[in-house]
Coordinates of N, CA and C and ligand atoms in Angstrom, one line a residue:
X1 N 0.8 -1.2 0.0 CA 0.0 0.0 0.0 C 0.9 1.3 0.0
X2 N 0.6 2.1 -0.9 CA 1.3 3.4 -0.9 C 0.3 4.6 -0.8
X3 N 0.8 5.7 -0.4 CA -0.1 6.9 -0.3 C -0.3 7.4 -1.7
X4 N -1.6 7.8 -1.9 CA -2.0 8.4 -3.2 C -1.7 9.9 -3.2
X5 N -1.0 10.4 -4.1 CA -0.7 11.8 -4.1 C -1.9 12.6 -4.6
X6 N -2.1 13.8 -4.1 CA -3.3 14.6 -4.4 C -3.0 15.7 -5.3
X7 N -4.0 16.2 -6.0 CA -3.9 17.4 -6.8 C -3.1 18.5 -6.1
X8 N -2.1 19.0 -6.9 CA -1.3 20.0 -6.3 C 0.1 19.5 -6.0
X9 N 0.3 18.2 -6.0 CA 1.6 17.5 -5.8 C 2.3 17.6 -7.2
X10 N 3.5 18.2 -7.2 CA 4.2 18.4 -8.5 C 4.4 17.1 -9.3
X11 N 4.5 16.0 -8.6 CA 4.8 14.7 -9.3 C 3.7 14.4 -10.3
X12 N 2.4 14.9 -10.0 CA 1.3 14.7 -10.9 C 1.4 15.5 -12.2
X13 N 2.3 16.5 -12.2 CA 2.5 17.3 -13.4 C 3.8 17.0 -14.1
X14 N 4.5 16.0 -13.7 CA 5.8 15.6 -14.3 C 5.5 14.6 -15.4
X15 N 6.4 14.6 -16.4 CA 6.3 13.6 -17.5 C 7.2 12.4 -17.0
X16 N 6.5 11.2 -17.0 CA 7.1 10.0 -16.4 C 8.1 9.4 -17.5
X17 N 9.1 8.8 -17.0 CA 10.1 8.1 -17.9 C 9.7 6.7 -18.3
X18 N 10.1 6.3 -19.5 CA 9.8 4.9 -19.9 C 10.6 4.0 -19.0
X19 N 9.9 2.8 -18.8 CA 10.6 1.7 -18.0 C 11.7 1.1 -18.9
X20 N 12.9 0.9 -18.4 CA 14.0 0.3 -19.1 C 14.3 -1.1 -18.5
X21 N 14.3 -1.1 -17.2 CA 14.6 -2.4 -16.5 C 13.3 -3.1 -16.1
X22 N 13.1 -4.2 -16.6 CA 11.9 -5.0 -16.2 C 12.3 -6.0 -15.1
X23 N 12.6 -5.4 -14.0 CA 13.2 -6.2 -12.9 C 12.3 -6.4 -11.7
X24 N 12.8 -6.9 -10.6 CA 12.0 -7.2 -9.5 C 11.3 -6.0 -8.9
X25 N 12.1 -4.9 -8.9 CA 11.6 -3.6 -8.4 C 10.3 -3.2 -9.2
X26 N 10.3 -3.4 -10.5 CA 9.2 -3.0 -11.3 C 8.0 -3.9 -10.9
X27 N 8.2 -5.2 -10.7 CA 7.1 -6.1 -10.3 C 6.5 -5.7 -9.0
X28 N 7.4 -5.3 -8.1 CA 6.9 -4.8 -6.8 C 6.1 -3.5 -6.9
X29 N 6.5 -2.6 -7.9 CA 5.7 -1.4 -8.1 C 4.3 -1.8 -8.7
X30 N 4.3 -2.7 -9.6 CA 3.0 -3.1 -10.2 C 2.1 -3.7 -9.1
X31 N 2.7 -4.6 -8.2 CA 1.9 -5.2 -7.1 C 1.4 -4.1 -6.2
X32 N 2.2 -3.1 -5.8 CA 1.8 -2.1 -4.9 C 0.7 -1.2 -5.6
X33 N 0.9 -0.9 -6.8 CA -0.2 -0.1 -7.5 C -1.5 -0.9 -7.5
X34 N -1.4 -2.2 -7.8 CA -2.6 -3.0 -7.8 C -3.3 -3.0 -6.5
X35 N -2.5 -3.2 -5.4 CA -3.1 -3.3 -4.0 C -3.7 -2.0 -3.6
X36 N -3.0 -0.9 -4.0 CA -3.4 0.5 -3.6 C -4.7 0.8 -4.3
X37 N -4.7 0.5 -5.6 CA -5.9 0.7 -6.5 C -7.1 0.0 -5.9
X38 N -7.0 -1.3 -5.6 CA -8.1 -2.1 -5.1 C -8.5 -1.6 -3.7
X39 N -7.6 -1.2 -2.9 CA -8.0 -0.7 -1.6 C -8.7 0.6 -1.6
X40 N -8.4 1.4 -2.6 CA -8.9 2.8 -2.6 C -10.5 2.9 -2.4
X41 N -11.3 2.2 -3.1 CA -11.0 1.4 -4.4 C -11.1 2.4 -5.6
X42 N -10.4 2.0 -6.6 CA -10.4 2.8 -7.9 C -10.4 1.9 -9.1
X43 N -10.7 2.5 -10.2 CA -10.7 1.7 -11.5 C -9.4 1.8 -12.2
X44 N -8.4 2.6 -11.7 CA -7.1 2.6 -12.3 C -6.2 3.4 -11.4
X45 N -4.9 3.2 -11.6 CA -3.9 4.0 -10.8 C -2.6 4.0 -11.6
X46 N -2.0 5.2 -11.7 CA -0.8 5.4 -12.5 C 0.4 5.6 -11.5
X47 N 1.5 5.2 -11.9 CA 2.7 5.3 -11.0 C 2.9 6.7 -10.4
X48 N 2.8 7.7 -11.2 CA 3.0 9.1 -10.7 C 2.1 9.4 -9.5
X49 N 0.9 8.7 -9.5 CA 0.0 9.0 -8.4 C 0.5 8.4 -7.0
X50 N 1.5 7.6 -7.1 CA 2.1 7.1 -5.8 C 3.6 7.7 -5.7
X51 N 3.8 8.7 -6.6 CA 5.1 9.4 -6.4 C 6.3 8.7 -7.2
X52 N 5.9 7.8 -8.2 CA 6.9 7.2 -9.0 C 6.8 7.6 -10.4
X53 N 7.8 8.3 -11.0 CA 7.7 8.9 -12.3 C 8.1 7.9 -13.4
X54 N 7.4 6.8 -13.4 CA 7.6 5.8 -14.5 C 6.3 5.5 -15.2
X55 N 6.5 5.1 -16.5 CA 5.3 4.9 -17.4 C 4.7 3.5 -17.1
X56 N 4.0 3.5 -16.0 CA 3.3 2.2 -15.5 C 1.9 2.6 -15.0
X57 N 0.9 1.8 -15.4 CA -0.4 2.0 -14.7 C -1.0 0.6 -14.5
X58 N -2.0 0.6 -13.6 CA -2.9 -0.6 -13.4 C -4.3 -0.2 -13.7
X59 N -5.1 -1.2 -14.0 CA -6.6 -0.9 -14.2 C -7.4 -2.0 -13.6
X60 N -8.7 -1.6 -13.3 CA -9.6 -2.5 -12.7 C -11.0 -2.2 -13.2
X61 N -11.3 -2.8 -14.4 CA -12.5 -2.4 -15.1 C -13.3 -3.7 -15.4
X62 N -14.6 -3.6 -15.1 CA -15.5 -4.8 -15.4 C -14.9 -6.1 -14.9
X63 N -14.3 -6.0 -13.7 CA -13.8 -7.2 -13.1 C -12.5 -7.7 -13.6
X64 N -11.9 -7.0 -14.5 CA -10.6 -7.4 -15.0 C -9.5 -6.4 -14.4
X65 N -8.5 -7.0 -13.7 CA -7.4 -6.3 -13.2 C -6.2 -6.5 -14.0
X66 N -5.5 -5.5 -14.4 CA -4.3 -5.6 -15.2 C -3.4 -4.5 -15.1
X67 N -2.4 -4.5 -15.9 CA -1.4 -3.4 -15.9 C -0.8 -3.2 -17.3
X68 N -0.2 -2.1 -17.5 CA 0.5 -1.8 -18.8 C 1.7 -0.9 -18.5
X69 N 2.7 -1.2 -19.3 CA 4.0 -0.4 -19.1 C 4.4 0.2 -20.5
X70 N 4.8 1.4 -20.5 CA 5.2 2.1 -21.7 C 4.1 2.1 -22.7
X71 N 2.9 2.5 -22.4 CA 1.8 2.5 -23.3 C 1.9 3.4 -24.5
X72 N 1.4 3.0 -25.6 CA 1.3 3.8 -26.8 C -0.1 3.6 -27.3
X73 N -0.9 4.7 -27.4 CA -2.3 4.6 -27.7 C -2.7 5.0 -29.1
X74 N -3.6 4.2 -29.7 CA -4.3 4.7 -30.9 C -5.8 4.8 -30.5
X75 N -6.3 6.0 -30.8 CA -7.7 6.3 -30.4 C -8.7 6.3 -31.6
X76 N -9.9 5.9 -31.3 CA -11.0 6.0 -32.3 C -11.4 7.5 -32.5
X77 N -11.9 7.8 -33.7 CA -12.5 9.1 -33.9 C -13.7 9.3 -33.1
X78 N -14.5 8.2 -33.0 CA -15.8 8.3 -32.3 C -15.5 8.6 -30.8
X79 N -16.4 9.5 -30.2 CA -16.1 9.9 -28.8 C -17.2 9.4 -27.9
X80 N -17.0 9.5 -26.6 CA -18.0 9.2 -25.5 C -17.9 10.3 -24.5
X81 N -19.1 10.6 -23.9 CA -19.1 11.6 -22.9 C -19.6 10.9 -21.6
X82 N -18.9 11.1 -20.5 CA -19.4 10.4 -19.3 C -18.7 10.9 -18.1
X83 N -19.2 10.5 -16.9 CA -18.6 10.9 -15.6 C -17.2 10.4 -15.5
X84 N -16.3 11.2 -15.0 CA -14.9 10.8 -14.8 C -14.4 11.3 -13.5
X85 N -13.7 10.6 -12.8 CA -13.1 11.0 -11.5 C -11.6 10.6 -11.5
X86 N -11.0 10.9 -10.4 CA -9.5 10.6 -10.2 C -9.2 10.4 -8.8
X87 N -8.5 9.4 -8.4 CA -8.1 9.1 -7.0 C -7.3 10.3 -6.5
X88 N -6.6 11.1 -7.3 CA -5.8 12.2 -6.9 C -6.7 13.5 -6.7
X89 N -8.0 13.4 -7.1 CA -8.9 14.5 -6.9 C -10.2 13.9 -6.3
X90 N -10.0 13.4 -5.0 CA -11.1 12.5 -4.5 C -12.4 13.2 -4.3
X91 N -13.5 12.4 -4.6 CA -14.8 12.8 -4.3 C -15.5 13.7 -5.4
X92 N -14.7 14.0 -6.5 CA -15.3 14.9 -7.5 C -15.3 14.2 -8.8
X93 N -16.5 14.3 -9.5 CA -16.6 13.7 -10.9 C -17.2 14.8 -11.8
X94 N -16.7 14.7 -13.0 CA -17.3 15.7 -14.0 C -17.4 15.0 -15.4
X95 N -18.3 15.5 -16.2 CA -18.5 14.9 -17.5 C -17.2 15.2 -18.3
X96 N -16.7 14.2 -18.9 CA -15.4 14.4 -19.7 C -15.5 13.6 -21.0
X97 N -15.2 14.3 -22.1 CA -15.2 13.7 -23.4 C -13.9 12.9 -23.7
X98 N -14.1 11.7 -24.1 CA -12.9 10.8 -24.4 C -13.2 10.1 -25.7
X99 N -12.2 9.5 -26.3 CA -12.4 8.6 -27.5 C -13.2 7.4 -27.0
X100 N -14.0 6.9 -27.8 CA -14.9 5.7 -27.4 C -14.0 4.5 -27.3
X101 N -13.0 4.4 -28.2 CA -12.2 3.1 -28.2 C -10.7 3.4 -28.2
X102 N -10.0 2.5 -27.8 CA -8.5 2.6 -27.8 C -7.8 1.3 -28.0
X103 N -6.7 1.4 -28.7 CA -5.8 0.2 -28.8 C -4.5 0.7 -28.2
X104 N -4.2 0.0 -27.1 CA -3.0 0.3 -26.3 C -1.9 -0.7 -26.5
X105 N -0.8 -0.3 -27.0 CA 0.4 -1.2 -27.1 C 1.3 -0.9 -26.0
X106 N 1.9 -2.0 -25.4 CA 2.9 -1.8 -24.4 C 3.5 -3.1 -24.0
X107 N 3.9 -3.2 -22.7 CA 4.6 -4.3 -22.2 C 4.0 -4.8 -20.9
X108 N 4.1 -6.1 -20.6 CA 3.8 -6.5 -19.2 C 5.0 -6.3 -18.3
X109 N 4.9 -6.6 -17.0 CA 6.0 -6.4 -16.1 C 7.1 -7.3 -16.3
X110 N 6.9 -8.3 -17.2 CA 8.0 -9.3 -17.5 C 8.7 -8.9 -18.8
X111 N 8.2 -7.8 -19.4 CA 8.8 -7.3 -20.6 C 8.3 -7.9 -21.9
X112 N 7.1 -8.6 -21.8 CA 6.5 -9.2 -23.0 C 5.6 -8.1 -23.6
X113 N 5.6 -8.0 -24.9 CA 4.7 -7.1 -25.6 C 3.3 -7.5 -25.4
X114 N 2.4 -6.5 -25.3 CA 1.0 -6.8 -25.1 C 0.2 -5.7 -25.8
X115 N -1.0 -6.1 -26.2 CA -1.9 -5.1 -26.8 C -3.3 -5.2 -26.1
X116 N -3.8 -4.1 -25.6 CA -5.1 -4.1 -24.9 C -6.0 -3.3 -25.8
X117 N -7.1 -3.9 -26.1 CA -8.2 -3.2 -26.9 C -9.4 -2.9 -26.0
X118 N -9.9 -1.7 -25.9 CA -11.0 -1.5 -25.0 C -11.9 -0.4 -25.6
X119 N -13.2 -0.5 -25.1 CA -14.1 0.6 -25.4 C -14.7 1.1 -24.1
X120 N -15.5 2.2 -24.2 CA -16.2 2.7 -23.1 C -15.4 2.8 -21.8
X121 N -15.7 2.2 -20.7 CA -15.0 2.4 -19.4 C -13.5 2.1 -19.5
X122 N -13.2 0.9 -20.1 CA -11.8 0.5 -20.2 C -11.0 1.6 -21.1
X123 N -11.6 2.0 -22.2 CA -11.0 3.0 -23.0 C -10.8 4.3 -22.3
X124 N -11.8 4.7 -21.5 CA -11.7 5.9 -20.7 C -10.6 5.8 -19.7
X125 N -10.5 4.7 -19.0 CA -9.5 4.4 -18.0 C -8.1 4.5 -18.6
X126 N -7.9 3.8 -19.7 CA -6.6 3.8 -20.4 C -6.1 5.2 -20.8
X127 N -7.1 5.9 -21.3 CA -6.7 7.3 -21.7 C -6.4 8.2 -20.5
X128 N -7.2 8.0 -19.4 CA -6.9 8.7 -18.2 C -5.6 8.4 -17.6
X129 N -5.3 7.1 -17.5 CA -4.0 6.7 -16.9 C -2.8 7.1 -17.7
X130 N -2.9 7.0 -19.1 CA -1.8 7.4 -19.9 C -1.6 8.9 -19.8
X131 N -2.7 9.7 -19.7 CA -2.5 11.1 -19.4 C -1.7 11.4 -18.2
X132 N -1.9 10.6 -17.1 CA -1.2 10.7 -15.9 C 0.3 10.6 -16.2
X133 N 0.7 9.8 -17.1 CA 2.1 9.6 -17.4 C 2.8 10.8 -18.1
X134 N 1.9 11.6 -18.7 CA 2.3 12.8 -19.3 C 2.1 14.1 -18.5
X135 N 1.7 13.9 -17.2 CA 1.5 15.0 -16.3 C 0.2 15.7 -16.6
X136 N -0.7 15.0 -17.3 CA -2.0 15.6 -17.7 C -3.1 15.0 -16.7
X137 N -4.0 15.9 -16.2 CA -5.1 15.4 -15.4 C -6.4 15.6 -16.1
X138 N -7.4 14.8 -15.7 CA -8.7 14.9 -16.4 C -9.3 16.2 -16.4
X139 N -9.1 17.0 -15.4 CA -9.7 18.4 -15.4 C -9.1 19.2 -16.5
X140 N -7.9 18.9 -17.0 CA -7.4 19.6 -18.2 C -8.2 19.3 -19.5
X141 N -9.0 18.2 -19.5 CA -9.7 17.7 -20.6 C -11.1 18.2 -20.7
X142 N -11.6 18.9 -19.6 CA -13.0 19.3 -19.5 C -13.2 20.6 -20.4
X143 N -14.5 20.7 -20.8 CA -14.8 22.0 -21.5 C -14.6 23.2 -20.6
X144 N -14.4 24.4 -21.1 CA -14.0 25.5 -20.3 C -15.0 25.8 -19.1
X145 N -16.3 25.7 -19.2 CA -17.2 26.0 -18.1 C -17.1 24.9 -17.0
X146 N -17.0 23.6 -17.5 CA -16.9 22.5 -16.5 C -15.6 22.6 -15.8
X147 N -14.6 23.0 -16.5 CA -13.2 23.1 -15.9 C -13.2 24.1 -14.8
X148 N -13.9 25.2 -15.1 CA -14.0 26.3 -14.1 C -14.7 25.8 -12.9
X149 N -15.8 25.1 -13.0 CA -16.5 24.5 -11.9 C -15.6 23.5 -11.1
X150 N -14.8 22.7 -11.9 CA -14.0 21.7 -11.3 C -12.9 22.4 -10.4
X151 N -12.3 23.4 -11.0 CA -11.2 24.1 -10.2 C -11.7 24.7 -9.0
X152 N -13.0 25.3 -9.0 CA -13.6 25.8 -7.8 C -13.8 24.8 -6.8
X153 N -14.4 23.6 -7.3 CA -14.6 22.5 -6.3 C -13.4 22.0 -5.7
X154 N -12.3 22.0 -6.5 CA -11.0 21.5 -5.9 C -10.5 22.5 -4.9
X155 N -10.6 23.8 -5.2 CA -10.2 24.8 -4.2 C -10.9 24.7 -2.9
X156 N -12.2 24.3 -3.0 CA -13.0 24.2 -1.8 C -13.1 22.8 -1.1
X157 N -12.4 21.9 -1.8 CA -12.4 20.5 -1.2 C -11.7 20.4 0.1
X158 N -12.3 19.6 1.0 CA -11.7 19.5 2.4 C -10.3 18.9 2.4
X159 N -10.0 18.1 1.3 CA -8.6 17.5 1.2 C -7.6 18.5 0.7
X160 N -8.0 19.6 0.1 CA -7.1 20.5 -0.5 C -6.0 21.0 0.5
X161 N -4.8 20.8 0.2 CA -3.7 21.2 1.1 C -3.2 20.1 2.0
X162 N -3.9 19.0 2.0 CA -3.5 17.8 2.8 C -2.6 16.9 1.9
X163 N -1.8 16.1 2.6 CA -0.9 15.3 1.8 C -1.6 14.0 1.5
X164 N -2.7 13.6 2.3 CA -3.4 12.4 2.0 C -4.8 12.6 2.6
X165 N -5.8 12.0 2.0 CA -7.2 12.1 2.6 C -7.2 11.6 4.0
X166 N -7.9 12.3 4.9 CA -7.9 11.9 6.3 C -9.0 10.8 6.5
X167 N -10.1 10.9 5.7 CA -11.3 10.1 6.0 C -11.5 9.2 4.7
X168 N -11.7 7.9 4.9 CA -12.1 7.1 3.8 C -13.4 6.5 4.2
X169 N -14.3 6.6 3.2 CA -15.6 6.0 3.4 C -15.6 4.6 2.9
X170 N -16.4 3.7 3.5 CA -16.5 2.4 2.9 C -18.0 1.9 3.0
X171 N -18.6 1.6 1.9 CA -18.0 1.5 0.6 C -17.8 2.9 0.0
X172 N -16.7 3.0 -0.7 CA -16.3 4.3 -1.3 C -17.3 4.7 -2.4
X173 N -17.8 5.9 -2.4 CA -18.8 6.3 -3.4 C -18.2 6.5 -4.8
X174 N -16.9 6.5 -4.9 CA -16.2 6.7 -6.1 C -16.0 5.4 -6.9
X175 N -16.4 4.3 -6.3 CA -16.0 3.0 -6.9 C -16.5 2.9 -8.4
X176 N -15.7 2.6 -9.3 CA -16.0 2.5 -10.7 C -15.8 3.7 -11.4
X177 N -15.5 4.8 -10.8 CA -15.3 6.1 -11.5 C -14.0 6.8 -11.2
X178 N -13.4 6.3 -10.1 CA -12.1 7.0 -9.8 C -10.9 6.3 -10.4
X179 N -10.2 7.1 -11.2 CA -9.0 6.5 -11.9 C -7.7 7.1 -11.3
Ligands
LIG201 NI1 -6.4 9.8 -12.1

């Protein structure tokens, strides 16, 4: 279990480095990301969200738990609009437009090439997590009015300025929407 970094932490705005060594340390990172994501609970978690600037994320969508390293995405032209949240911006969700489908090429923690194809929630998750690896947050993807509302809500959030959320509800109301 690792602490999830919150909006305002500079690591969330850094561009993560590609993984070069597919070693035991990487497998520990993937395990820790998975455990932390499931405990939150969340639908996805990227390494920068636990303070590690590497191109690694995990996902938990429709009962499938997995991970991807050094992702490269191809997006469909067709889009979807839906509620999106982020474990680094706890308790807040906003309508966010994303590509409907994605083909994500990358590697497993053992260094084997892998391709993940997804639509709807899985596609949204993969786009959200890959954004994290580039220092991009979902609030950056909102239309201008929604983004203004989101920034106001973040400023007023009780966790703003804290290093980690003090209170966790169970069951967590964000389940299925927090990435
Ligand atoms: Ni997120």
